[in-house]
Coordinates of C-alpha atoms and ligand atoms in Angstrom, one line a residue:
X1 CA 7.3 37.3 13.5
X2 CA 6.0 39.4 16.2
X3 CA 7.9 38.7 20.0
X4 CA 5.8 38.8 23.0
X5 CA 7.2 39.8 26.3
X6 CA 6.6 37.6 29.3
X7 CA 6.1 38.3 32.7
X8 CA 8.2 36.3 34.9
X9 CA 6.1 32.8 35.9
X10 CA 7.7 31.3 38.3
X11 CA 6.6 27.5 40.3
X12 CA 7.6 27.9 43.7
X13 CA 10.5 26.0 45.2
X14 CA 8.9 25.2 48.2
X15 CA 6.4 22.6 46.7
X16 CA 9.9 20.7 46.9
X17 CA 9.6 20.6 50.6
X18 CA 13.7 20.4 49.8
X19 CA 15.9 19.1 52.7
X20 CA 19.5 19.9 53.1
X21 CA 20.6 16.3 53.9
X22 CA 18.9 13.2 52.4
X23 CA 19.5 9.5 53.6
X24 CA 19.7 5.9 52.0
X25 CA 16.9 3.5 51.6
X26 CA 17.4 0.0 52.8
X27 CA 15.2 -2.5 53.8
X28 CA 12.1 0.1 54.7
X29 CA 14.4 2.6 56.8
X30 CA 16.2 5.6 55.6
X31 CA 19.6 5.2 57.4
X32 CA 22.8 6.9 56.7
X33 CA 25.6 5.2 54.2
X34 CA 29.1 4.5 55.0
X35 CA 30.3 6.2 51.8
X36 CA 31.2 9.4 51.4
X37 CA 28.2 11.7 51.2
X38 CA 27.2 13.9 47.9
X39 CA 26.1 17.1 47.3
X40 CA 23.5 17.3 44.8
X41 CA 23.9 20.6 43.1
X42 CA 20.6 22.7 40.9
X43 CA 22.3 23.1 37.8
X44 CA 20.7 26.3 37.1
X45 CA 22.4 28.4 39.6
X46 CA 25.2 25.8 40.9
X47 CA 24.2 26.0 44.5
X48 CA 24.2 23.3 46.6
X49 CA 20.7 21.5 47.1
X50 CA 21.2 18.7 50.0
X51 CA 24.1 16.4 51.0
X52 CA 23.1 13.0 50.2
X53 CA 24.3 9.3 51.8
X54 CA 25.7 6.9 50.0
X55 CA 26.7 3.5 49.8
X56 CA 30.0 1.8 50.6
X57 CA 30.3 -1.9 49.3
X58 CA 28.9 -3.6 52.5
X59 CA 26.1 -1.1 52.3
X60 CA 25.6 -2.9 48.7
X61 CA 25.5 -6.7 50.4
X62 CA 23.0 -4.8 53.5
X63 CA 21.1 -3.6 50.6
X64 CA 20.9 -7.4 48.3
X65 CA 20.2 -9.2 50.9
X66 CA 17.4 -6.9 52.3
X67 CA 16.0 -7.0 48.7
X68 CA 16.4 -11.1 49.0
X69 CA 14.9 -11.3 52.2
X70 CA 11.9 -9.5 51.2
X71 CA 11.8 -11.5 48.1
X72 CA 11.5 -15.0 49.5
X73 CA 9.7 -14.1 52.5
X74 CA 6.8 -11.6 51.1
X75 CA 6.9 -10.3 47.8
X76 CA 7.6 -13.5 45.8
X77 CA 5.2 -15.2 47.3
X78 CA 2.4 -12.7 47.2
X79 CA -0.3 -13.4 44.9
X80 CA -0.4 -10.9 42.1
X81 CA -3.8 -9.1 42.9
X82 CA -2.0 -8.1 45.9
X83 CA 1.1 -7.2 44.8
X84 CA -1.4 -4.8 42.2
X85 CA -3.0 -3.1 45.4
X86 CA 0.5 -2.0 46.0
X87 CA 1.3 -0.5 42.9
X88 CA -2.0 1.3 42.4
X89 CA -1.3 3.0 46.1
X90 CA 2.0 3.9 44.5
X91 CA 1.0 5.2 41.6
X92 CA -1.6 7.1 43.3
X93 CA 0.9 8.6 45.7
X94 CA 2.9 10.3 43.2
X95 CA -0.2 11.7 41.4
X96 CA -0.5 13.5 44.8
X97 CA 2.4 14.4 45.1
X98 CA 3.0 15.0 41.9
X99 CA 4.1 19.2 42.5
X100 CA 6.5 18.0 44.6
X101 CA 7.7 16.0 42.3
X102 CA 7.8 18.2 39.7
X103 CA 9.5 20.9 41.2
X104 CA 11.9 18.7 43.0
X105 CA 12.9 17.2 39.6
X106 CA 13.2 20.6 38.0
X107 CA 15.6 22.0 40.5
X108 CA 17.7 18.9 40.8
X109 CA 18.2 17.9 36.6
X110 CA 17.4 21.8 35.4
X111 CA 14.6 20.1 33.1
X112 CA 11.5 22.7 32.4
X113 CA 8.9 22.8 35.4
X114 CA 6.5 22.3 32.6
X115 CA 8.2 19.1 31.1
X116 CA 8.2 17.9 34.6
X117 CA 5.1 18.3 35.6
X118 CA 3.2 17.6 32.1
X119 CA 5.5 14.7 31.0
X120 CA 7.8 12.8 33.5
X121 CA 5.7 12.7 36.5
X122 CA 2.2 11.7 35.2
X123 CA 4.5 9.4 32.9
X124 CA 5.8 7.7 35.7
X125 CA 2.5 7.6 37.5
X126 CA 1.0 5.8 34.2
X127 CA 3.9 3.4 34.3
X128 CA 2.8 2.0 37.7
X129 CA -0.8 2.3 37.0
X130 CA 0.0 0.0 34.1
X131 CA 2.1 -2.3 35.5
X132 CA -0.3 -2.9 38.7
X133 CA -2.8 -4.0 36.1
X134 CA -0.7 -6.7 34.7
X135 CA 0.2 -7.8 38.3
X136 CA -2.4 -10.3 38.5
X137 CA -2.8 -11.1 34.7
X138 CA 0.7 -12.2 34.1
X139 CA -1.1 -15.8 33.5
X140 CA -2.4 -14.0 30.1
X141 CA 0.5 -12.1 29.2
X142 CA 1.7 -14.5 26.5
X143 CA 4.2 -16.4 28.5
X144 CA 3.1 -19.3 29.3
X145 CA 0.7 -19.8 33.2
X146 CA 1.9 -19.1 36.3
X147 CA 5.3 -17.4 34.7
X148 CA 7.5 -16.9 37.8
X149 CA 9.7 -13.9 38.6
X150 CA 13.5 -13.8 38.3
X151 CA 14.4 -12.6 42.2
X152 CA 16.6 -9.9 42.9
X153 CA 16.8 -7.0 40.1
X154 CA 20.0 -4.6 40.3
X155 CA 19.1 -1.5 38.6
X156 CA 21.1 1.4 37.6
X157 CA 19.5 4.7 35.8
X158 CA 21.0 7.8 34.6
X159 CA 20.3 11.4 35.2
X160 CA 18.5 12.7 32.6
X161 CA 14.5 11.3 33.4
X162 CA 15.2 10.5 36.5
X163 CA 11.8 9.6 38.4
X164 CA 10.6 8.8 35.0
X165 CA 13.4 6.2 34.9
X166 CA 12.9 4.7 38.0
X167 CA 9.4 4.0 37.3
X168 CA 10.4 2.5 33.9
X169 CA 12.7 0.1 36.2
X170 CA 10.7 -0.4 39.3
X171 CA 7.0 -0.9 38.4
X172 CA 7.5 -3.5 35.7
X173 CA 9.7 -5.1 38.0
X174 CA 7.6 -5.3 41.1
X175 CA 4.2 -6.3 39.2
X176 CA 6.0 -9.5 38.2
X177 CA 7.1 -9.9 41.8
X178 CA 11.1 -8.9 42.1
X179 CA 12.6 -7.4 44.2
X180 CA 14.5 -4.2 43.8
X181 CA 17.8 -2.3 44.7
X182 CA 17.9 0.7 42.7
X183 CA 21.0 3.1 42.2
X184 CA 19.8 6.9 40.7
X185 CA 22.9 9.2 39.1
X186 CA 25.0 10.7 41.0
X187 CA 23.6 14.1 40.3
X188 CA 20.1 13.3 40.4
X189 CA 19.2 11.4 43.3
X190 CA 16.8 13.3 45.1
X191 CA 13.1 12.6 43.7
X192 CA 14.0 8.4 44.2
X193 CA 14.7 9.3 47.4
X194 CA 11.0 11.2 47.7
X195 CA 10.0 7.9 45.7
X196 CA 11.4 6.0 48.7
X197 CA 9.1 7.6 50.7
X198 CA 5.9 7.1 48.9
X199 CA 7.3 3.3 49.3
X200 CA 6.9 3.8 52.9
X201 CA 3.5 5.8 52.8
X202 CA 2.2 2.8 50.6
X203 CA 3.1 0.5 53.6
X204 CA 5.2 -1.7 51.3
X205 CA 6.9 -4.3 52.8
X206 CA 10.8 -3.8 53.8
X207 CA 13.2 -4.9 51.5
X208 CA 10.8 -4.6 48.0
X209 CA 12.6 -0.9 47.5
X210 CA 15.9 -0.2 48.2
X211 CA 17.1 3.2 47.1
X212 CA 21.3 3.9 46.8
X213 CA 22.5 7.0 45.9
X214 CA 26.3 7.3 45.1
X215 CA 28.2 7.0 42.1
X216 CA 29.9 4.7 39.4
X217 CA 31.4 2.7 42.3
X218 CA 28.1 1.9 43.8
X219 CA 26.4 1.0 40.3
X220 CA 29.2 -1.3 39.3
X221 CA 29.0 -3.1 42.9
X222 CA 25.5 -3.4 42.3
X223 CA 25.8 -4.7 39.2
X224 CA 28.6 -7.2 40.1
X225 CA 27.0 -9.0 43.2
X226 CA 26.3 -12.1 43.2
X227 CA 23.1 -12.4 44.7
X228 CA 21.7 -10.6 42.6
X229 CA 19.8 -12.4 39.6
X230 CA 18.8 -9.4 36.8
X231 CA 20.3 -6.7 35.9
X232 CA 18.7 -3.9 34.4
X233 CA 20.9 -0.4 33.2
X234 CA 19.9 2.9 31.3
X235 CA 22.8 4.6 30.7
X236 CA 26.2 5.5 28.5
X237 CA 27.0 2.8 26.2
X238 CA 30.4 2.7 26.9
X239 CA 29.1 1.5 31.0
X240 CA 26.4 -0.6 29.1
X241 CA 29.7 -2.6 27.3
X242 CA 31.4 -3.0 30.8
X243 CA 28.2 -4.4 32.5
X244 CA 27.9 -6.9 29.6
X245 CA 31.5 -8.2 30.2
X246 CA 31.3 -8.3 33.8
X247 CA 27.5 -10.0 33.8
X248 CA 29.1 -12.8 31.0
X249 CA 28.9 -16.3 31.8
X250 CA 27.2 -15.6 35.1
X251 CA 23.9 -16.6 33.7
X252 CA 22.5 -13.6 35.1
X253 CA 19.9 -11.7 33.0
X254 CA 20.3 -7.9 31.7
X255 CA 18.7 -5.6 29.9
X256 CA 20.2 -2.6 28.5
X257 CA 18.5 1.0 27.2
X258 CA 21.7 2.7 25.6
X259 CA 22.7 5.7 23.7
X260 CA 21.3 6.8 20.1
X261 CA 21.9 8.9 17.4
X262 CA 18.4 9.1 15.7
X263 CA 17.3 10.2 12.3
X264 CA 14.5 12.2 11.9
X265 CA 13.3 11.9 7.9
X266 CA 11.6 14.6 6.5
X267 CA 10.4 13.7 3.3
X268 CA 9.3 16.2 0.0
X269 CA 5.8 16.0 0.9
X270 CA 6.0 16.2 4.4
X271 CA 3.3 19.1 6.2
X272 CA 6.0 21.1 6.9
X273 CA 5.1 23.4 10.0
X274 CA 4.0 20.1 11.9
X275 CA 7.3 18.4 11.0
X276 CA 9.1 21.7 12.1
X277 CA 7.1 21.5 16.0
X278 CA 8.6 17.5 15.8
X279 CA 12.0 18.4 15.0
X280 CA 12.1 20.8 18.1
X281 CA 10.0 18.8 20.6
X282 CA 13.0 15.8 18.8
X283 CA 16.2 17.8 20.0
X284 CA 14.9 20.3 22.2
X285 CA 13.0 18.5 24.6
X286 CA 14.8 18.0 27.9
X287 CA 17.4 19.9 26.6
X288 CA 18.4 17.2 23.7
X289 CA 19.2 15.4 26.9
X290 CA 17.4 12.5 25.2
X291 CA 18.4 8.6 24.2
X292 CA 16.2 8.7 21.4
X293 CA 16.1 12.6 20.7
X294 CA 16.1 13.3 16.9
X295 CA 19.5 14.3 16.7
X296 CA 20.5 13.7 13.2
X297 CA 17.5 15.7 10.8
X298 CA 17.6 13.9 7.3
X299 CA 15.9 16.1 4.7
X300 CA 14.9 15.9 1.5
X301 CA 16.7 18.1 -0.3
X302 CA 14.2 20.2 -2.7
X303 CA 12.7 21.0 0.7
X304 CA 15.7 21.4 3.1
X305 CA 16.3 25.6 2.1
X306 CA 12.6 26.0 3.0
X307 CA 12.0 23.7 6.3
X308 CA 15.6 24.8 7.6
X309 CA 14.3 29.1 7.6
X310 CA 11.3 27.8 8.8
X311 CA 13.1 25.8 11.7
X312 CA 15.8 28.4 12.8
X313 CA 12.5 31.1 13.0
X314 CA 10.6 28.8 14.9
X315 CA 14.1 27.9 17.4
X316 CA 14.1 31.6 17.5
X317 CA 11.4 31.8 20.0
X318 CA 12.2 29.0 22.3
X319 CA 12.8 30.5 25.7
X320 CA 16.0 29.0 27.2
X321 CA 16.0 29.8 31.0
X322 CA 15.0 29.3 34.6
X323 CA 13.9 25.9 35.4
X324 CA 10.8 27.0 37.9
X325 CA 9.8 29.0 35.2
X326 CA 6.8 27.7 33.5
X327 CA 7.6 29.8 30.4
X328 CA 10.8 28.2 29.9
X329 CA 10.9 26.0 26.9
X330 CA 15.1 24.8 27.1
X331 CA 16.5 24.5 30.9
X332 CA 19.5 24.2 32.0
X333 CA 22.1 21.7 31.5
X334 CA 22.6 19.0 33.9
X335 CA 26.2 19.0 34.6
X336 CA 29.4 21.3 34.5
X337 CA 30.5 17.6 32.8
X338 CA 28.0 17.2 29.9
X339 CA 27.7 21.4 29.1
X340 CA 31.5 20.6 28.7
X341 CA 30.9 17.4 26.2
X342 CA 28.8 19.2 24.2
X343 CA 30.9 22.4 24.0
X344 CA 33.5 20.3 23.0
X345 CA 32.0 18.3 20.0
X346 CA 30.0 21.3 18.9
X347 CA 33.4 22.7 18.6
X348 CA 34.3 19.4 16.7
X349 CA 31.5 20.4 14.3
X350 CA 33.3 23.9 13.8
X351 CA 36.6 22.9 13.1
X352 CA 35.2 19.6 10.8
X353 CA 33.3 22.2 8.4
X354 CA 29.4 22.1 9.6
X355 CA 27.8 25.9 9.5
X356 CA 26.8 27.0 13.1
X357 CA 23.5 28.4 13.6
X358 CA 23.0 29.8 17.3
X359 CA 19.7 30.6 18.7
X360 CA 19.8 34.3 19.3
X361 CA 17.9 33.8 22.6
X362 CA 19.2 35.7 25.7
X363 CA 21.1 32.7 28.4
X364 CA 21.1 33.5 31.6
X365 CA 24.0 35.1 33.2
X366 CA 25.0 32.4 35.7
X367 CA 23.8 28.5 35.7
X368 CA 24.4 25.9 33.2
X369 CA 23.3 26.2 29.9
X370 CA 23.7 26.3 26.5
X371 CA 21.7 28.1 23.9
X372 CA 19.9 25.6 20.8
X373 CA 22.1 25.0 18.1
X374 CA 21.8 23.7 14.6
X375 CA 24.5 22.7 12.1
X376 CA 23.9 22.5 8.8
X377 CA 26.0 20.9 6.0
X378 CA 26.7 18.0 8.1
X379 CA 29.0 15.2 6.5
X380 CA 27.9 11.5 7.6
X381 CA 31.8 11.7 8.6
X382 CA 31.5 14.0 11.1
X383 CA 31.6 13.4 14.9
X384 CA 28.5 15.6 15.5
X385 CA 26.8 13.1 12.4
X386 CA 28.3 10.3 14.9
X387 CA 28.6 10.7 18.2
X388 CA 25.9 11.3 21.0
X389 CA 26.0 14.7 21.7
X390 CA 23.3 14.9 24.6
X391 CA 22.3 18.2 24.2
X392 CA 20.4 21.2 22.3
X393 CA 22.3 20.7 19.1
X394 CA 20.8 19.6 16.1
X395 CA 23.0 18.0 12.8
X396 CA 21.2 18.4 9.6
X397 CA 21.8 16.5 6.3
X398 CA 20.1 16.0 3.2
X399 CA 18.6 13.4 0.8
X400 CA 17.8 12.9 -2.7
X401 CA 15.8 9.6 -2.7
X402 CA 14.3 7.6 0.1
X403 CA 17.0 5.0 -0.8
X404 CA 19.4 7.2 0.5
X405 CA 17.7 8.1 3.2
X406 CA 17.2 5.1 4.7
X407 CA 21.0 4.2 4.5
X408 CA 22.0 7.3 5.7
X409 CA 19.4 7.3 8.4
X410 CA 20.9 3.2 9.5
X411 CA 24.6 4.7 8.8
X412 CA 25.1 4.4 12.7
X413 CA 25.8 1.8 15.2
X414 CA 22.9 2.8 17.6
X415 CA 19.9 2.2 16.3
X416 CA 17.1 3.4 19.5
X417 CA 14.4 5.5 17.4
X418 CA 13.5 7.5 14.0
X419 CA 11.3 10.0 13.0
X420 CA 9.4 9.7 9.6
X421 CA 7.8 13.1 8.3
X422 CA 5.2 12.4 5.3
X423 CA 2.3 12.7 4.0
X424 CA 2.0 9.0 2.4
X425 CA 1.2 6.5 4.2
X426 CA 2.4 3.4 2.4
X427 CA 5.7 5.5 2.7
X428 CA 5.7 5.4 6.1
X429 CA 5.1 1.6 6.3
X430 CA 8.0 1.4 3.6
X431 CA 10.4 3.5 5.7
X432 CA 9.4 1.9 8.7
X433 CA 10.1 -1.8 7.9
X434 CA 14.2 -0.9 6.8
X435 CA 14.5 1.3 9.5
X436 CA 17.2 -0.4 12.1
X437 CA 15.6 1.0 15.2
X438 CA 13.8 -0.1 18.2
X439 CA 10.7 2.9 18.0
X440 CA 9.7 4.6 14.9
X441 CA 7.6 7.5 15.2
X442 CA 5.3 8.6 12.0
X443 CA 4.6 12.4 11.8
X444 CA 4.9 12.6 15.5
X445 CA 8.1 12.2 17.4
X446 CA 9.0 11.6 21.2
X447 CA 5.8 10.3 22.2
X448 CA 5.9 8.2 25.5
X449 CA 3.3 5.1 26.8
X450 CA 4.0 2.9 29.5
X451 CA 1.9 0.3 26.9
X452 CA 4.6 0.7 24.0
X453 CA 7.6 -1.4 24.0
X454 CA 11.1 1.2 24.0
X455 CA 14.4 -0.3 23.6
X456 CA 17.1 -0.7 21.0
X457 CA 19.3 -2.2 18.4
X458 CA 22.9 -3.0 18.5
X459 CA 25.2 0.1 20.6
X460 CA 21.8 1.1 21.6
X461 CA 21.0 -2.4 23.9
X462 CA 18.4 -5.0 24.2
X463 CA 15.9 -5.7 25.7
X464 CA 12.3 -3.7 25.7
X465 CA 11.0 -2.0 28.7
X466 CA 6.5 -1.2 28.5
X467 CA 3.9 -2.9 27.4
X468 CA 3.6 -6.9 27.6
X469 CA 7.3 -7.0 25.8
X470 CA 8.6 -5.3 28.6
X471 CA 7.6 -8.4 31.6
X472 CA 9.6 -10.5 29.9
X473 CA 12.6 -9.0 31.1
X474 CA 11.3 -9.6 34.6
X475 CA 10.0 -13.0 34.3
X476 CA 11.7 -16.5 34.3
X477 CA 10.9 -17.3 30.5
Ligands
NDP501 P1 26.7 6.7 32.6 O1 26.4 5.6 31.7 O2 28.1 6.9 33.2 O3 25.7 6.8 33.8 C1 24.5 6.1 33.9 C2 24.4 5.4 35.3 O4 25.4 4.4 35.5 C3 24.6 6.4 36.5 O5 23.8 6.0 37.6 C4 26.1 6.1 36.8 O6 26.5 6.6 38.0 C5 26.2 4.6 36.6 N1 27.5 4.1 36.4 C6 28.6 4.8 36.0 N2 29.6 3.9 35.9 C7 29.2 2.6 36.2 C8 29.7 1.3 36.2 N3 31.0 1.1 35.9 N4 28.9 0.3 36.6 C9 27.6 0.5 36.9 N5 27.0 1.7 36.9 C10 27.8 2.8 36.5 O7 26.4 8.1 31.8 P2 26.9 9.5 32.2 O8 25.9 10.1 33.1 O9 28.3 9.6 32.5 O10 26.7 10.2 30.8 C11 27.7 10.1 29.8 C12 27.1 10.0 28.4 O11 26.3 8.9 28.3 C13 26.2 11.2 28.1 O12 26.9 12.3 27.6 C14 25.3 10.6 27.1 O13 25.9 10.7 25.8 C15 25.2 9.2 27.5 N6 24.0 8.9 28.3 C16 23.0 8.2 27.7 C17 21.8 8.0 28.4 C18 20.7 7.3 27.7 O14 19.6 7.3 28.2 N7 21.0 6.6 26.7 C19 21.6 8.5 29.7 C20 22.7 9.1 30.3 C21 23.8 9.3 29.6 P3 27.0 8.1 38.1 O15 25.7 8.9 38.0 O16 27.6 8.3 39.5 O17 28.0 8.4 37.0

């Protein structure tokens, strides 16, 4: 295959109009946070972005009760055609601001510029472009009239979509008429903090929005505080499991969006140069940084010598690299943490027998990342068969029947998404009604629509977040 040198095409880093301290947002204001501040750090290079406030406990009860007040003074009350106005104004505010976005995202998670700006911000855009349309059609949405909201959501998100999270949380939330105090990841707090402000260019009222950085602390106060009446989490299964024993026999409401450990089937007859672009865009998107990324590849075996050449050439070329740059295909890792989790089980996959294939592509000399991986020879037994490895690494088994497929491919106790590579259709209906996951993608994988229900089974959660599924977990039904 021929190689193609590329010139250097770098976004510029000061669309992110980047600040070197960031505060809190509570009741419409930004104000400082008694907790001890952050630094969020571009994982890339390892320098410092900004030093970010966060909240101390009674910033938590400041924040609930802001989020209350606004709640049974405004926003409850507010018919829905109103509350839509809002949301369109918001979702038009980050398609303007969409570079800034973009960049801003890149340099604080490492993800691609062009993931960023071609995925997660016009994502999240569509998410509250869809949501203000069901604001004042909630009457219609299948749960009976005048369905009311729940009050006060508490919501926690992780660090690897972050804006794209938020609006998951946020917009569904506010078109049924709750109330919101949001809590980003510790190392990703800054674009819900440029989201805070487009809350306050949209004019909405105080309290609707309330954005706290910090860390574990500050999510599990949230979480815990009584006034609050839902709560909603994307995150680490094992935090997902401590939320659920902390939130039961309150009577409060949750919904959880977990790990995974998806299959991606690849059948005999599947078009194998398209199944070989969904198996990258399954673990190589976002760096594998993905609760539903393809993780576990299950192919048929009379095809699995020829698809895995094919895949390794076509891994070959991904560019793994700077951020800004908008040739980079793989960034960099978010965390000195997670680069060190997935050292450590690829090394698992070593030392339990799986062959190591390691892209030959050139890594940067400093920042965090870690070049795409795939093992072959994978045992069901194996911790990288098992375990969520959250990054560029790939574990490939085979098949020799779709039965076996399909109880290989449910041999997990997640059970968030699947990938179905083949050519017949009736097979895909087949695969797709014993398939133990929440999304099943057909001949396509990763695709995202603020009008499709996402969410899980078993270790993976409950609860669905999109489409008219997705109110429900915002309205009393
Ligand atoms: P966590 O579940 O710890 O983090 C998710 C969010 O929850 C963050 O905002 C975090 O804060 C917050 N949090 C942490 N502890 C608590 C608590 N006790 N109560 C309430 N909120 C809390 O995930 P990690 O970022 O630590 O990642 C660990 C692993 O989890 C990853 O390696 C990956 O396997 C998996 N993961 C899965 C995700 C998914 O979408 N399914 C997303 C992220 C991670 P803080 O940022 O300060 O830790």
């Amino acid at each position: 295959m021929p190689t193609f040198e590329y010139a250097p095409a770098p976004e510029s880093r000061e669309l992110a109009n980047l600040r070197t301290s960031y505060q809190m947002f509570v009741d419409g204001k930004f104000v400082d946070g008694a907790g001890k501040p952050l630094k969020s750090v571009n994982p890339a290079t390892e320098e410092v972005l900004a030093e970010v406030a966060t909240a101390s406990p009674d910033d938590v009860d400041l924040a609930v009760r802001a989020a209350r007040r606004a709640y049974d003074r405004v926003w409850g009350r507010m018919p829905g055609a109103e509350r839509g106005k809002y949301l369109f104004r918001i979702a038009r505010l980050i398609q303007e601001r969409s570079r800034e976005l973009a960049v801003l995202e890149s340099l604080d998670n490492g993800k691609p510029i062009k993931e960023s700006r071609d995925t997660d911000v016009p994502t999240a855009a569509a998410h509250f472009f869809h949501h203000a349309g069901w604001a004042d059609k909630l009457d219609y949405a299948g749960y009976g009239p005048e369905p009311r909201p729940l009050g006060v959501a508490a919501q926690v998100i992780p660090w690897n979509f972050p804006l794209l999270m938020l609006a998951w949380k946020i917009a569904p939330a506010l078109a049924c008429g709750n109330t919101v105090v949001l809590k980003p990841a510790e190392t990703t707090p800054l674009t819900a903090l440029v989201f805070a402000d487009i809350c306050r260019q949209a004019e909405l009222p105080p309290g609707v929005v309330n954005i706290l950085p910090g860390a574990g602390d500050v999510g599990a106060a949230l979480v815990s505080h009584p006034d609050v009446d839902k709560v909603a989490f994307t995150g680490s299964t094992d935090v997902g499991k401590e939320i659920t024993r902390t939130l039961a026999g309150t009577g409060r409401r949750l919904t959880l969006e977990l790990g995974g450990k998806a299959a991606n089937i690849v059948f005999d007859d599947a078009p194998l140069d398209q199944a070989v672009e969904g198996i990258v865009n399954g673990i190589f998107f976002n760096q594998g940084h993905v609760c539903c990324a393809g993780s576990r590849l299950l192919v048929q075996e009379s095809v699995a010598e020829e698809l895995l050449a094919r895949l390794r050439t076509r891994i070959a070329t991904l560019r793994v690299g700077d951020p800004l740059d908008k040739n980079t295909d793989v960034g960099a890792i978010n965390s000195r943490e997670q680069l060190n989790k997935i050292i450590e089980l690829s090394d698992a996959g070593d030392a339990e027998g799986a062959q190591r294939w390691t892209s030959p592509c050139p890594l940067p000399e400093r920042g965090l990342f870690f070049a795409p991986t795939v093992f072959s020879e994978v045992q069901q037994s194996m911790r990288i068969a098992k375990e969520e490895i959250f990054g560029p690494v790939l574990s490939v088994l085979t098949f020799r029947t779709p039965d076996e497929a399909i109880t290989k491919a449910n041999n997990t106790p997640y059970g968030l998404s699947a990938g179905v590579w083949t050519e017949k259709g009736s097979r895909i209906l087949w695969a797709a009604q014993r398939l133990r996951a929440g999304v099943v993608w057909a001949n396509t994988f990763n695709r995202f629509d603020p009008t499709a229900p996402f969410g899980g089974y078993r270790e993976s959660g409950f609860g669905r977040e999109g489409g008219r599924a997705g109110l429900e977990a915002y309205l009393d039904v």
